[in-house]
Short mmCIF file of C-alpha atoms and ligand atoms in Angstrom, two decimals:
data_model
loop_
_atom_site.label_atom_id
_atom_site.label_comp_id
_atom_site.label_asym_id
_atom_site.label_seq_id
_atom_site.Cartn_x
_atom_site.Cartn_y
_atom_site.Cartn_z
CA UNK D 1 -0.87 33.62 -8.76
CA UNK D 2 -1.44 31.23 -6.77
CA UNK D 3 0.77 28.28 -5.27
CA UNK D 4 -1.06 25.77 -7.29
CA UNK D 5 0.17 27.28 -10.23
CA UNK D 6 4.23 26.98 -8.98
CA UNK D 7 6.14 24.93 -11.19
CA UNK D 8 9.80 23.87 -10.89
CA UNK D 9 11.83 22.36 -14.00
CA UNK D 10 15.19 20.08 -12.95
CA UNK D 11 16.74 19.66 -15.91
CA UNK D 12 20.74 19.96 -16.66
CA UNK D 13 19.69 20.45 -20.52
CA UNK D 14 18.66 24.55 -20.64
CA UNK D 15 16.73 23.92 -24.21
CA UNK D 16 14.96 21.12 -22.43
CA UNK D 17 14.07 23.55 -19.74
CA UNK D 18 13.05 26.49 -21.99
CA UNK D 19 10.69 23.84 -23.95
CA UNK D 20 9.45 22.68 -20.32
CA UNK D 21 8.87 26.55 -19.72
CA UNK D 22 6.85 27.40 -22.91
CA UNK D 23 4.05 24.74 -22.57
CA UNK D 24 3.80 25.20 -18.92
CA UNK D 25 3.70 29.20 -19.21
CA UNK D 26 1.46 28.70 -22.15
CA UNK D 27 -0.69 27.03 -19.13
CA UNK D 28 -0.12 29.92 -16.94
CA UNK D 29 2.07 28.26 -14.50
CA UNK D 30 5.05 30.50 -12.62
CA UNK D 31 8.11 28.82 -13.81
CA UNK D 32 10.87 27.90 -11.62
CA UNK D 33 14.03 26.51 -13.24
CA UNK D 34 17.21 24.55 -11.73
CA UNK D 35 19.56 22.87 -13.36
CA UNK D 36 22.12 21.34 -10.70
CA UNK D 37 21.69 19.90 -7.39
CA UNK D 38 22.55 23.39 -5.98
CA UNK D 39 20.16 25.24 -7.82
CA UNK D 40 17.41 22.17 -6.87
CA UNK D 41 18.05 23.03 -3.27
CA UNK D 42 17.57 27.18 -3.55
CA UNK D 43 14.27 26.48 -5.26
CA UNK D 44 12.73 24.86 -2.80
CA UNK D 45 13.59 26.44 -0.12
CA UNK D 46 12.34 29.45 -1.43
CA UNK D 47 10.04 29.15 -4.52
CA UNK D 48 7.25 26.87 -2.56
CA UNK D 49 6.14 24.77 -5.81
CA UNK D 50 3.41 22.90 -6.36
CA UNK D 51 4.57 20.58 -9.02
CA UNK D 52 8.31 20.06 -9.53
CA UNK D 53 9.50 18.08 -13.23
CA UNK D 54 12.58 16.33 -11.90
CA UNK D 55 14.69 14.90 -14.66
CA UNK D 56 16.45 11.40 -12.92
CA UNK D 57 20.18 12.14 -14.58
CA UNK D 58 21.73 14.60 -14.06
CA UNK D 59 24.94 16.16 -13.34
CA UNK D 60 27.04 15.02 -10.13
CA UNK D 61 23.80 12.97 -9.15
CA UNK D 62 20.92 11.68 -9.64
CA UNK D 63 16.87 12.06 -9.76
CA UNK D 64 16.43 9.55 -6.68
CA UNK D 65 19.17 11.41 -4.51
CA UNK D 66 16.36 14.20 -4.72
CA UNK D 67 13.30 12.26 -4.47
CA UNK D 68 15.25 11.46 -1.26
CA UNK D 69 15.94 15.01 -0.43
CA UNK D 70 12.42 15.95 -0.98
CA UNK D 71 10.74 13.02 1.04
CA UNK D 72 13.24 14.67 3.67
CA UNK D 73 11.41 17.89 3.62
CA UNK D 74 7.98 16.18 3.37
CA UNK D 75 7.42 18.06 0.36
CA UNK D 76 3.83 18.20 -0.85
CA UNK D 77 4.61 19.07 -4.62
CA UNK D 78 3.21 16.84 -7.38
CA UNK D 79 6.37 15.08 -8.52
CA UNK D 80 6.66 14.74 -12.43
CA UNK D 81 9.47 12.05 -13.30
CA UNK D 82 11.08 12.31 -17.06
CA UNK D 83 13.56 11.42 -18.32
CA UNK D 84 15.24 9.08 -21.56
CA UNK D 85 16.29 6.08 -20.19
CA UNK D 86 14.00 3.00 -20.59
CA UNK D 87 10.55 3.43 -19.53
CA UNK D 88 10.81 1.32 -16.90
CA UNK D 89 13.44 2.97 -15.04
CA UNK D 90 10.82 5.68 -15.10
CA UNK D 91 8.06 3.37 -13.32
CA UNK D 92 10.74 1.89 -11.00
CA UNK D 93 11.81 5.56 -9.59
CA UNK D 94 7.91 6.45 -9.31
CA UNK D 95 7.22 3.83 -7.43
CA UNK D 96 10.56 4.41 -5.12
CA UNK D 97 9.05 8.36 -4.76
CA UNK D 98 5.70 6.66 -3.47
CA UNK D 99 7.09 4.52 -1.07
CA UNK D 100 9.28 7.78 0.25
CA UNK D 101 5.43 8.87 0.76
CA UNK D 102 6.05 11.58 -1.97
CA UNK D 103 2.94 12.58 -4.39
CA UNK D 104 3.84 11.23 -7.42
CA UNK D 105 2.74 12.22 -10.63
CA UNK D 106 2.65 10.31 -14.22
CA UNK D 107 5.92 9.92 -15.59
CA UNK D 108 7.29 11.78 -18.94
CA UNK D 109 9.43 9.76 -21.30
CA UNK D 110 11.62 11.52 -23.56
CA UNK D 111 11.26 12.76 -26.49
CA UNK D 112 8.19 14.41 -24.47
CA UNK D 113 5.55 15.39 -27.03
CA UNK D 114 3.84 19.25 -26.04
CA UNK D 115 0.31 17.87 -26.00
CA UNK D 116 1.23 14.93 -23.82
CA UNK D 117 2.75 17.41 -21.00
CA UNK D 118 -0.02 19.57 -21.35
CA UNK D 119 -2.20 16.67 -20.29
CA UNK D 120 -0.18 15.72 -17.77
CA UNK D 121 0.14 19.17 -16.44
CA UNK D 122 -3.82 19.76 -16.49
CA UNK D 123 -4.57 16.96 -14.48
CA UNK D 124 -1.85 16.94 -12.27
CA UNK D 125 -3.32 21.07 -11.62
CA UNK D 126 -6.44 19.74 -11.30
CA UNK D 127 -5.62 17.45 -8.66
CA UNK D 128 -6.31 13.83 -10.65
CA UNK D 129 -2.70 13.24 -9.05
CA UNK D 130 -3.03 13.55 -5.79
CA UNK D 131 -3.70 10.97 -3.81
CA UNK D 132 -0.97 10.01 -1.16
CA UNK D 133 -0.01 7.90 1.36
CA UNK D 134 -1.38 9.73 3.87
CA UNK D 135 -4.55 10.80 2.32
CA UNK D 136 -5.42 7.05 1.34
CA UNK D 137 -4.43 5.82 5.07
CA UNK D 138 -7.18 8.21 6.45
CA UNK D 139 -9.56 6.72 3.47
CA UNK D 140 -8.63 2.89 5.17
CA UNK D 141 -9.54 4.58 9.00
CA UNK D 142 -12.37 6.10 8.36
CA UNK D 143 -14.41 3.13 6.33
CA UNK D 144 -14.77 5.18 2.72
CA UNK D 145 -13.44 1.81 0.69
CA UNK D 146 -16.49 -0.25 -0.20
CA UNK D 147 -16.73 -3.15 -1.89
CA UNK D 148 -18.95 -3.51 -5.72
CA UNK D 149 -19.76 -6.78 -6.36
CA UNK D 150 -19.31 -8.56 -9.94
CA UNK D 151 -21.93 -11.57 -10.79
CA UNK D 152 -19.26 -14.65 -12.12
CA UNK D 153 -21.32 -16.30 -14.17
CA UNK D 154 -22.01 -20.54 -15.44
CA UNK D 155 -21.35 -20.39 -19.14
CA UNK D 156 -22.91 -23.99 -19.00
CA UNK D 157 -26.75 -23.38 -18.98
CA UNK D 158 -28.05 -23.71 -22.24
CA UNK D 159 -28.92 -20.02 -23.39
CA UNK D 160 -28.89 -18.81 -19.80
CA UNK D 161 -26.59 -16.98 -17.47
CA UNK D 162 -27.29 -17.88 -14.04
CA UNK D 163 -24.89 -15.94 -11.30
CA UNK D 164 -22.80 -18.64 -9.57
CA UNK D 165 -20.65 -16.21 -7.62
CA UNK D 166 -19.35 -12.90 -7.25
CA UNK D 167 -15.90 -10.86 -7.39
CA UNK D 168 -15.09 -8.26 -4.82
CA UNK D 169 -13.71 -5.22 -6.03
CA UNK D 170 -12.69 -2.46 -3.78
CA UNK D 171 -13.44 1.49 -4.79
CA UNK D 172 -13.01 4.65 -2.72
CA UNK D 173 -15.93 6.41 -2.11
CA UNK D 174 -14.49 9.75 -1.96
CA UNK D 175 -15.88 12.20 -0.49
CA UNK D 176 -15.16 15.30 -3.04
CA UNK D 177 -14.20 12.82 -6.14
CA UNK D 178 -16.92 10.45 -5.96
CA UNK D 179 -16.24 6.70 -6.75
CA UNK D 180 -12.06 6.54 -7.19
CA UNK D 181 -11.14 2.77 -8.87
CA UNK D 182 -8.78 0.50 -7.67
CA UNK D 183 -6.13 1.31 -10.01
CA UNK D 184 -5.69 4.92 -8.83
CA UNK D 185 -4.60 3.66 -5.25
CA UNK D 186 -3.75 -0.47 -4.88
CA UNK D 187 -0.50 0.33 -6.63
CA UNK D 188 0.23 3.05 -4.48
CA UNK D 189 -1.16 1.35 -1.11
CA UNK D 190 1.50 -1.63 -2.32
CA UNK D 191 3.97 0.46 -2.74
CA UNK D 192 3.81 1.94 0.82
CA UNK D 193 3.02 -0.43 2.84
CA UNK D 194 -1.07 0.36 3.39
CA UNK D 195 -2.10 -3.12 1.20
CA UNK D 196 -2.18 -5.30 4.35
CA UNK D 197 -4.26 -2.82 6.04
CA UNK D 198 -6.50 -2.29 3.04
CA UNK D 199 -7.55 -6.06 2.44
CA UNK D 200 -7.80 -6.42 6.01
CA UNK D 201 -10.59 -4.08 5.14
CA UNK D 202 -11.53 -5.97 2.17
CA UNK D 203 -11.96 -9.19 3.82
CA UNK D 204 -14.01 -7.98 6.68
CA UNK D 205 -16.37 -6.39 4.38
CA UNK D 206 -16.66 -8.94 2.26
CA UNK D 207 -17.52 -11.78 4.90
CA UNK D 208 -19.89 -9.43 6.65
CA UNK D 209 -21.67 -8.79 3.25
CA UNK D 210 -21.64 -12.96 2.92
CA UNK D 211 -23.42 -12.90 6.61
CA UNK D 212 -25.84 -10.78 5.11
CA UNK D 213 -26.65 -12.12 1.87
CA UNK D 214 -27.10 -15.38 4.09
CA UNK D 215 -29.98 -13.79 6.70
CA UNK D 216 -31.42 -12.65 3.56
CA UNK D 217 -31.36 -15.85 2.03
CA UNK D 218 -28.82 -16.17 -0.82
CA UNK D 219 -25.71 -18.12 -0.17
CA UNK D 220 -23.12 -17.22 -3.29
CA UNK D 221 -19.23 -17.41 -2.69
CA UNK D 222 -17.17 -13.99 -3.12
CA UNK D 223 -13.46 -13.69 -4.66
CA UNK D 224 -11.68 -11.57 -3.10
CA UNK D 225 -8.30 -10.26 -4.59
CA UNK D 226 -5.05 -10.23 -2.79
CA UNK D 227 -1.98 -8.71 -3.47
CA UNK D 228 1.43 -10.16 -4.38
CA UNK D 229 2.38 -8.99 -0.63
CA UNK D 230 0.03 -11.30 1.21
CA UNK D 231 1.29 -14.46 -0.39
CA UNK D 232 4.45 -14.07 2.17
CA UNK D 233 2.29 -13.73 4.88
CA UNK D 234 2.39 -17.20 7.00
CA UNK D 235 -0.69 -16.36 9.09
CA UNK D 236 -2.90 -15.57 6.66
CA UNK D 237 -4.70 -18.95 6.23
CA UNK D 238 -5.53 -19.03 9.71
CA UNK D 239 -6.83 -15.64 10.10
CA UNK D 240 -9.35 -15.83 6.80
CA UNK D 241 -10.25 -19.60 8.73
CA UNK D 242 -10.64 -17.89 12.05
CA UNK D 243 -12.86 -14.97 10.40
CA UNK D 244 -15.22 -17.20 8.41
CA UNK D 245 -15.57 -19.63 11.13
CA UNK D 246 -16.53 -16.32 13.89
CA UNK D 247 -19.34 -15.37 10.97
CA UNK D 248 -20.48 -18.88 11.16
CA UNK D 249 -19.77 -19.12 7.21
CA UNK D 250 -19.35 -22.13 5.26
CA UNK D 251 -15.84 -21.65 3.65
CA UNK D 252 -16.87 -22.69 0.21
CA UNK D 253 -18.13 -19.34 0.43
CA UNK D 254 -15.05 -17.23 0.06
CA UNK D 255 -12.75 -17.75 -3.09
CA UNK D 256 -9.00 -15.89 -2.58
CA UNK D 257 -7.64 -14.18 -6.42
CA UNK D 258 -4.50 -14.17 -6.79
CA UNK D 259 -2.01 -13.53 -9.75
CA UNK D 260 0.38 -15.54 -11.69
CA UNK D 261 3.05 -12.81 -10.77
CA UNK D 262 2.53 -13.17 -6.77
CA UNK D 263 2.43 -16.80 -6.70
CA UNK D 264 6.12 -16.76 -8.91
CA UNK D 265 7.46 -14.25 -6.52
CA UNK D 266 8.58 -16.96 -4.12
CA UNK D 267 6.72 -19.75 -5.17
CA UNK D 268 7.83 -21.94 -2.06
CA UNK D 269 5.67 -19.98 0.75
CA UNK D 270 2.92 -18.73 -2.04
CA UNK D 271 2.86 -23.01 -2.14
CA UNK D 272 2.56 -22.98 1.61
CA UNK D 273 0.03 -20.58 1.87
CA UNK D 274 -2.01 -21.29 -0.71
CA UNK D 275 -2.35 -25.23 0.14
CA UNK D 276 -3.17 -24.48 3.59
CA UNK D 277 -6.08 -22.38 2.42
CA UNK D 278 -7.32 -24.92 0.45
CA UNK D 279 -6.62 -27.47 3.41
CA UNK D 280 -9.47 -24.91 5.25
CA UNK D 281 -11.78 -25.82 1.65
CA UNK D 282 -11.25 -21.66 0.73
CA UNK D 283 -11.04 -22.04 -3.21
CA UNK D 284 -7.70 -20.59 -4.78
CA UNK D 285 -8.59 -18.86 -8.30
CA UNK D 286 -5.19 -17.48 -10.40
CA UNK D 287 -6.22 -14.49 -11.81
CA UNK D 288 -5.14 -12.43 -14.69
CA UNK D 289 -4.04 -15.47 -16.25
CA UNK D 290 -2.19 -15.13 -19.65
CA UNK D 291 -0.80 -12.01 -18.80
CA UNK D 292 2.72 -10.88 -17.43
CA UNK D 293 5.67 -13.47 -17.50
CA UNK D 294 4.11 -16.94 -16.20
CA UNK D 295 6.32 -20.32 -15.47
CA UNK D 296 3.64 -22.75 -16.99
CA UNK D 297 5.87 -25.49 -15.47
CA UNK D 298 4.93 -24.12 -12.32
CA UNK D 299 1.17 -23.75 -12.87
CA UNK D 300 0.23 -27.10 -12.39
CA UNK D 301 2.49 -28.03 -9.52
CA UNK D 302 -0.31 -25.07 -7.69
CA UNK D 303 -3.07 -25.89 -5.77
CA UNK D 304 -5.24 -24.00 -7.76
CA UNK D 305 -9.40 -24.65 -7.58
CA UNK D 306 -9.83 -22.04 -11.38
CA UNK D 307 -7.57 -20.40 -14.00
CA UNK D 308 -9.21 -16.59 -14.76
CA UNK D 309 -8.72 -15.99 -18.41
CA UNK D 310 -7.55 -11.86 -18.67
CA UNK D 311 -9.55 -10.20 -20.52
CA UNK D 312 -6.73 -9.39 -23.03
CA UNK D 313 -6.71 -12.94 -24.12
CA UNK D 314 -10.26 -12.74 -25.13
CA UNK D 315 -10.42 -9.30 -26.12
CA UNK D 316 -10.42 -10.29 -30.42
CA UNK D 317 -11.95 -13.21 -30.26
CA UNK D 318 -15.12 -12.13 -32.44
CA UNK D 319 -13.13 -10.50 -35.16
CA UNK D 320 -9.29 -12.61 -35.04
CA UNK D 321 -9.12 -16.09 -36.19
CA UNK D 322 -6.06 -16.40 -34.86
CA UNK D 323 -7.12 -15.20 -31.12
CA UNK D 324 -9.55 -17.78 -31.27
CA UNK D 325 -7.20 -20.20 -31.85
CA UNK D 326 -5.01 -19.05 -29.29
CA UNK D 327 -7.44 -19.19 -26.65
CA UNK D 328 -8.50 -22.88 -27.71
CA UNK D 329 -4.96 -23.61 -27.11
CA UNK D 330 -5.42 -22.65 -23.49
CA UNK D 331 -8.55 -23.71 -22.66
CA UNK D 332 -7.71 -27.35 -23.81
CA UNK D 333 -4.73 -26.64 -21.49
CA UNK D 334 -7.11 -26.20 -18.43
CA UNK D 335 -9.03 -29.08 -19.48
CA UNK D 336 -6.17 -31.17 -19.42
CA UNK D 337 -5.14 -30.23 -16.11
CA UNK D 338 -8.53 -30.29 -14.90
CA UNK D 339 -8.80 -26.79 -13.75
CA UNK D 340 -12.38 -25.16 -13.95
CA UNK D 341 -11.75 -21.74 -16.26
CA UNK D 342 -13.26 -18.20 -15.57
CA UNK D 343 -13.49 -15.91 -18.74
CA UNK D 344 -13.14 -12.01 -17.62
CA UNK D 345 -13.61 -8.99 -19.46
CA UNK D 346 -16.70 -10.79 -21.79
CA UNK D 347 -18.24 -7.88 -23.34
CA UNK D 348 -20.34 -9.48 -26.04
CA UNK D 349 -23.01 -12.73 -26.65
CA UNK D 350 -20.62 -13.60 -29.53
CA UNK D 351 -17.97 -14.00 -26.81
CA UNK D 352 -20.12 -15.63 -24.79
CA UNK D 353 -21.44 -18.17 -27.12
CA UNK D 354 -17.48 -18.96 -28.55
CA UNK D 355 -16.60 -19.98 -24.88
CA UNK D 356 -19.70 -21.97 -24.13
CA UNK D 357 -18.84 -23.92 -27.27
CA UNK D 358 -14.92 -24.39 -25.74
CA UNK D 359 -16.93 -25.79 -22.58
CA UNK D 360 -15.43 -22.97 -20.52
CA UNK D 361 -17.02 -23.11 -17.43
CA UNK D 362 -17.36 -19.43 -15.94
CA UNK D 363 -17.68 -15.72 -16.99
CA UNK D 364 -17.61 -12.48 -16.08
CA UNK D 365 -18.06 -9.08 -17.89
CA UNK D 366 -19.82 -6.09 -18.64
CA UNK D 367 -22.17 -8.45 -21.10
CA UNK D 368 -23.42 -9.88 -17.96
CA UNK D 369 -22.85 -7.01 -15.53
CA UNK D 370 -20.51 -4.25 -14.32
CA UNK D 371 -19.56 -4.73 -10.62
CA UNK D 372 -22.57 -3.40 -8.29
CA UNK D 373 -22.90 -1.84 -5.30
CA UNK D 374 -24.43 -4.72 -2.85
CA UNK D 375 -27.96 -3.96 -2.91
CA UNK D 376 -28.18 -3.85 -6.45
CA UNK D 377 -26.37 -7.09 -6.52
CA UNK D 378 -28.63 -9.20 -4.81
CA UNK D 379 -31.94 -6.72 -6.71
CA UNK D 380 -30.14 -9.09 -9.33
CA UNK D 381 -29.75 -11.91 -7.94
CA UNK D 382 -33.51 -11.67 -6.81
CA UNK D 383 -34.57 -10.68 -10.38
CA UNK D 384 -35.83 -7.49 -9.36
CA UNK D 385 -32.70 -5.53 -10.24
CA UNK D 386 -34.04 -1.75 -9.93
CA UNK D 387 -31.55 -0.33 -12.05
CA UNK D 388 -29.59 -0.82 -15.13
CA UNK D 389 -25.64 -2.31 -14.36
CA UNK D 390 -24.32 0.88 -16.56
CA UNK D 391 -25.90 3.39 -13.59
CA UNK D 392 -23.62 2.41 -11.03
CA UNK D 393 -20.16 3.23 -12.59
CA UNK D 394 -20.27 6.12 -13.87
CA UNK D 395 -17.16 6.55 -14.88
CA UNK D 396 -17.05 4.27 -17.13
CA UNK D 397 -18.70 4.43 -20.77
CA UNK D 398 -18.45 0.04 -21.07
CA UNK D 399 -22.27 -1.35 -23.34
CA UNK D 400 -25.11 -1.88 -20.52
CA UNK D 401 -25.54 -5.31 -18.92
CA UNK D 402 -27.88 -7.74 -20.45
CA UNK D 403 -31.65 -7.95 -19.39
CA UNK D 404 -32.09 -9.08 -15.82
CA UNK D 405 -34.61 -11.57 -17.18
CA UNK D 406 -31.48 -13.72 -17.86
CA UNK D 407 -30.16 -14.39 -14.54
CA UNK D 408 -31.28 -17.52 -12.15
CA UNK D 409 -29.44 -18.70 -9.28
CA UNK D 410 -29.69 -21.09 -6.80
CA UNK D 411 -31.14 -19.42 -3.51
CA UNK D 412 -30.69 -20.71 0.33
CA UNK D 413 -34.31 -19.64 0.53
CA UNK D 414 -36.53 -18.07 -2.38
P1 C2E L 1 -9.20 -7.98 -11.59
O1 C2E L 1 -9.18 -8.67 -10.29
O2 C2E L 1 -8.68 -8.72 -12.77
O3 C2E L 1 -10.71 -7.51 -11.82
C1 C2E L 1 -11.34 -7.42 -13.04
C2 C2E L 1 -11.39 -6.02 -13.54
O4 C2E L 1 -11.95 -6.03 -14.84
C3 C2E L 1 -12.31 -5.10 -12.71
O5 C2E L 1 -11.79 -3.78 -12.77
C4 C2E L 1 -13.61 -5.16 -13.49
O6 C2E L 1 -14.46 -4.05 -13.28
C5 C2E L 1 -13.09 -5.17 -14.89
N1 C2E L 1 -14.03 -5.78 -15.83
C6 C2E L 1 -14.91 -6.76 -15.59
N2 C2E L 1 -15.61 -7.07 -16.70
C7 C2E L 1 -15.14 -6.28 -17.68
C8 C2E L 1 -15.48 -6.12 -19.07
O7 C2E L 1 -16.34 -6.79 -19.62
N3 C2E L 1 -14.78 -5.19 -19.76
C9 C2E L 1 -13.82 -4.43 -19.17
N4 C2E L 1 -13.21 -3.52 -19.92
N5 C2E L 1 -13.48 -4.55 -17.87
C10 C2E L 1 -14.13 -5.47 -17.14
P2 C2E L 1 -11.60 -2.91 -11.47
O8 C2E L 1 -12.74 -3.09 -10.54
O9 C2E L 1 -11.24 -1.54 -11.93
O10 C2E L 1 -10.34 -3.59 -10.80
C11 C2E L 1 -9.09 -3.55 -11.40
C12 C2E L 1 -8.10 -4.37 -10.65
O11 C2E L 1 -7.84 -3.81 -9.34
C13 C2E L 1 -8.55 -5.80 -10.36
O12 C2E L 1 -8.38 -6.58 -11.50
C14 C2E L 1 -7.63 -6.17 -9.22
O13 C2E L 1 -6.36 -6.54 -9.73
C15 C2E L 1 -7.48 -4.85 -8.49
N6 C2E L 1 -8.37 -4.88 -7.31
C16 C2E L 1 -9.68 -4.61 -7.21
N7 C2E L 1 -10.12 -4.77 -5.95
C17 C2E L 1 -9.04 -5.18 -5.22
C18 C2E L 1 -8.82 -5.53 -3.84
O14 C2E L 1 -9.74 -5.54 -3.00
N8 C2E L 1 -7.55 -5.89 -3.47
C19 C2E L 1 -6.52 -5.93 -4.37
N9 C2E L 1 -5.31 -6.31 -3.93
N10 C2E L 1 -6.68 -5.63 -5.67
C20 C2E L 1 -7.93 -5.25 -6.08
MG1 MG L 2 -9.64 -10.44 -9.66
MG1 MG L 3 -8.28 -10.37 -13.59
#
């Protein structure tokens, strides 16, 4: 057998062991059991595993005494948290083993259902799991992030979509798993320190791609995300300033996302930060809006250019009277406080239509287009878009974009 298959189960509970045991041998994995801190110790020393379950209580101590241990040993193994406390305990300690630069796996609540940890075990064997600190730092070096590109567009064209901007999303093109998204590695890259690094990245790519959208004639503003991290950053106005002014950009031309969450984190220098940027005329945009806890007293003391609707707000809107309702109740909220809204996450022409008739002002979603890989952007923005949206993504199975024939846009020079 080989190492790949080497399992360990930490567990003080021996019938939550021998259940552990029986799905993974049912697997084919070697099983490796330990049921103290002691016993945790012998087995890796000297059974080499590849994937270790590591309960977080037990006995005399605790599961992030050994995450510790482990990160100590730069252990390799795929680490498998479980255990029955609150769910979120779970997600805390994960993200604690991630930061120790340990590969962490998905988490098992208990009661842990035998299908569930077979899944878990499967892809964790066939390597969905691993990506690590060190593996996504050498991604950053070497240039395999790119940036897809979103159309954002006006919802208030009769009948028409024209493409009024763009969103920025980062993927990793991988060189043996092809096109990784951004949720397989932002959390991790915040969680060890590689997201300053990694929108560094962003942000040069994304102003180089504005330089050449402009030589080729087409002049529409990116959004570029940035993480909760950044907003603490004090230099970070003047460095985007500095960047755009070296390309010779016109600052209109870059739009920063950020979410409700970072801004509330300490609201004081996200304040600072945010109103210099828009001192330099770079466009502030609160993404994800309607989602997570959000201090509504605090939205409008922001210097905020757009509220992004999440898509989750919009989501029922074609079937649920009541989600329609809801989202009235917000958009009349923007209106109020005279913030232009963006709609992700719009799937359908119902959607599309029920927002236009709100006077919402912006959109985005796979009804329009998935994000694109820069030529085929601007093939669209041309109107000679030389494949369907769908193509580029293949991962994921969202309805095809709407015919190209809808999309206009204003052009530096056509
Ligand atoms: P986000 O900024 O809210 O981006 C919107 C996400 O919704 C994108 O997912 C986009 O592909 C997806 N989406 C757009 N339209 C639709 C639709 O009609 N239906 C559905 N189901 N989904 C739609 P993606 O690209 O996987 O990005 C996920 C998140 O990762 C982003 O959410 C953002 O929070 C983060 N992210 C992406 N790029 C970056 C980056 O450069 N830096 C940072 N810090 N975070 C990033
Ligand atoms: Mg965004
Ligand atoms: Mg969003």
């Amino acid at each position: 057998m080989s190492r790949q298959d080497r399992i360990l189960i930490v567990d003080d509970e021996p019938e939550v062991r021998a259940f552990f045991r029986d799905v993974a041998e049912g697997l084919h994995f070697q099983v490796f059991e330990a049921g103290n801190q002691t016993e945790f110790e012998e087995a890796i020393g000297k059974d080499n595993p590849a994937v270790i379950i590591l309960d977080l209580t037990l006995p005399n101590t605790d599961g992030i005494v050994l995450l510790r241990d482990l990160a100590d040993r730069k252990c390799t193994a795929d680490v498998i948290l479980t255990s029955g406390q609150d769910a979120r305990v779970l997600t805390t300690a994960q993200r604690l083993g991630r930061g120790f630069g340990l590969k962490m796996g998905p988490i098992l609540p208990k009661p842990v259902a035998v299908d569930e940890l077979e899944s878990v075990l499967e892809r964790v064997r066939s390597g969905a799991a691993s990506i690590t600190a060190d593996t996504l730092g050498r991604a950053i070096d070497e240039e395999e992030l790119v940036l897809h590109y979103q159309p954002k567009v006006s919802l208030q064209a009769n009948g028409d979509f024209p493409i009024i901007g763009s969103e920025a999303l980062v993927r990793w093109q991988h060189p043996t798993r092809g096109l990784v998204p951004p949720g397989a590695f932002i959390p991790l890259a915040e969680d060890c320190g590689l997201i300053g690094r990694l929108t560094e990245v962003v942000l040069r790519r994304a102003i180089a791609q504005l330089v050449a959208w402009k030589d080729q004639g087409i002049a529409i503003p990116v959004s570029v995300n940035l993480s909760p991290k950044q907003l603490t950053d004090m230099t970070l106005p003047d460095r985007i300033a500095e960047a755009l002014a070296l390309a010779g950009l016109d600052p209109a031309l870059l739009v920063v996302e950020i979410t409700e969450q970072a801004a509330m984190q300490d609201i004081d220098k996200a304040t600072d930060i945010l109103t210099r940027l828009r001192l330099k005329k770079i466009a502030i945009s609160l993404d994800d809006f309607g989602v997570g806890y959000s201090s509504l007293i605090k939205l409008y003391q922001m210097p905020l250019s757009e509220l992004k609707f999440d898509r989750s707000l919009i989501v029922d809107v074609d079937e649920d009277a009541d989600a329609r309702t809801f989202v009235k109740a917000l958009v009349a909220l923007a209106h109020g406080l005279k913030l232009p809204i963006c709609v992700e996450g719009v799937e359908t022409l119902t959607t599309a239509e029920f927002l236009q008739s709100l006077k919402c002002q912006h959109a985005q979603g796979f009804h329009f287009s998935k994000p694109l890989p820069p030529e085929d952007f601007f093939d669209l923005v041309k109107g000679r878009r030389a494949r369907p949206a769908a193509a580029a993504e293949p991962q994921s199975s969202a309805p095809t974009a709407a015919p190209m024939a809808l999309y206009r846009t204003a052009s530096l020079a056509q």
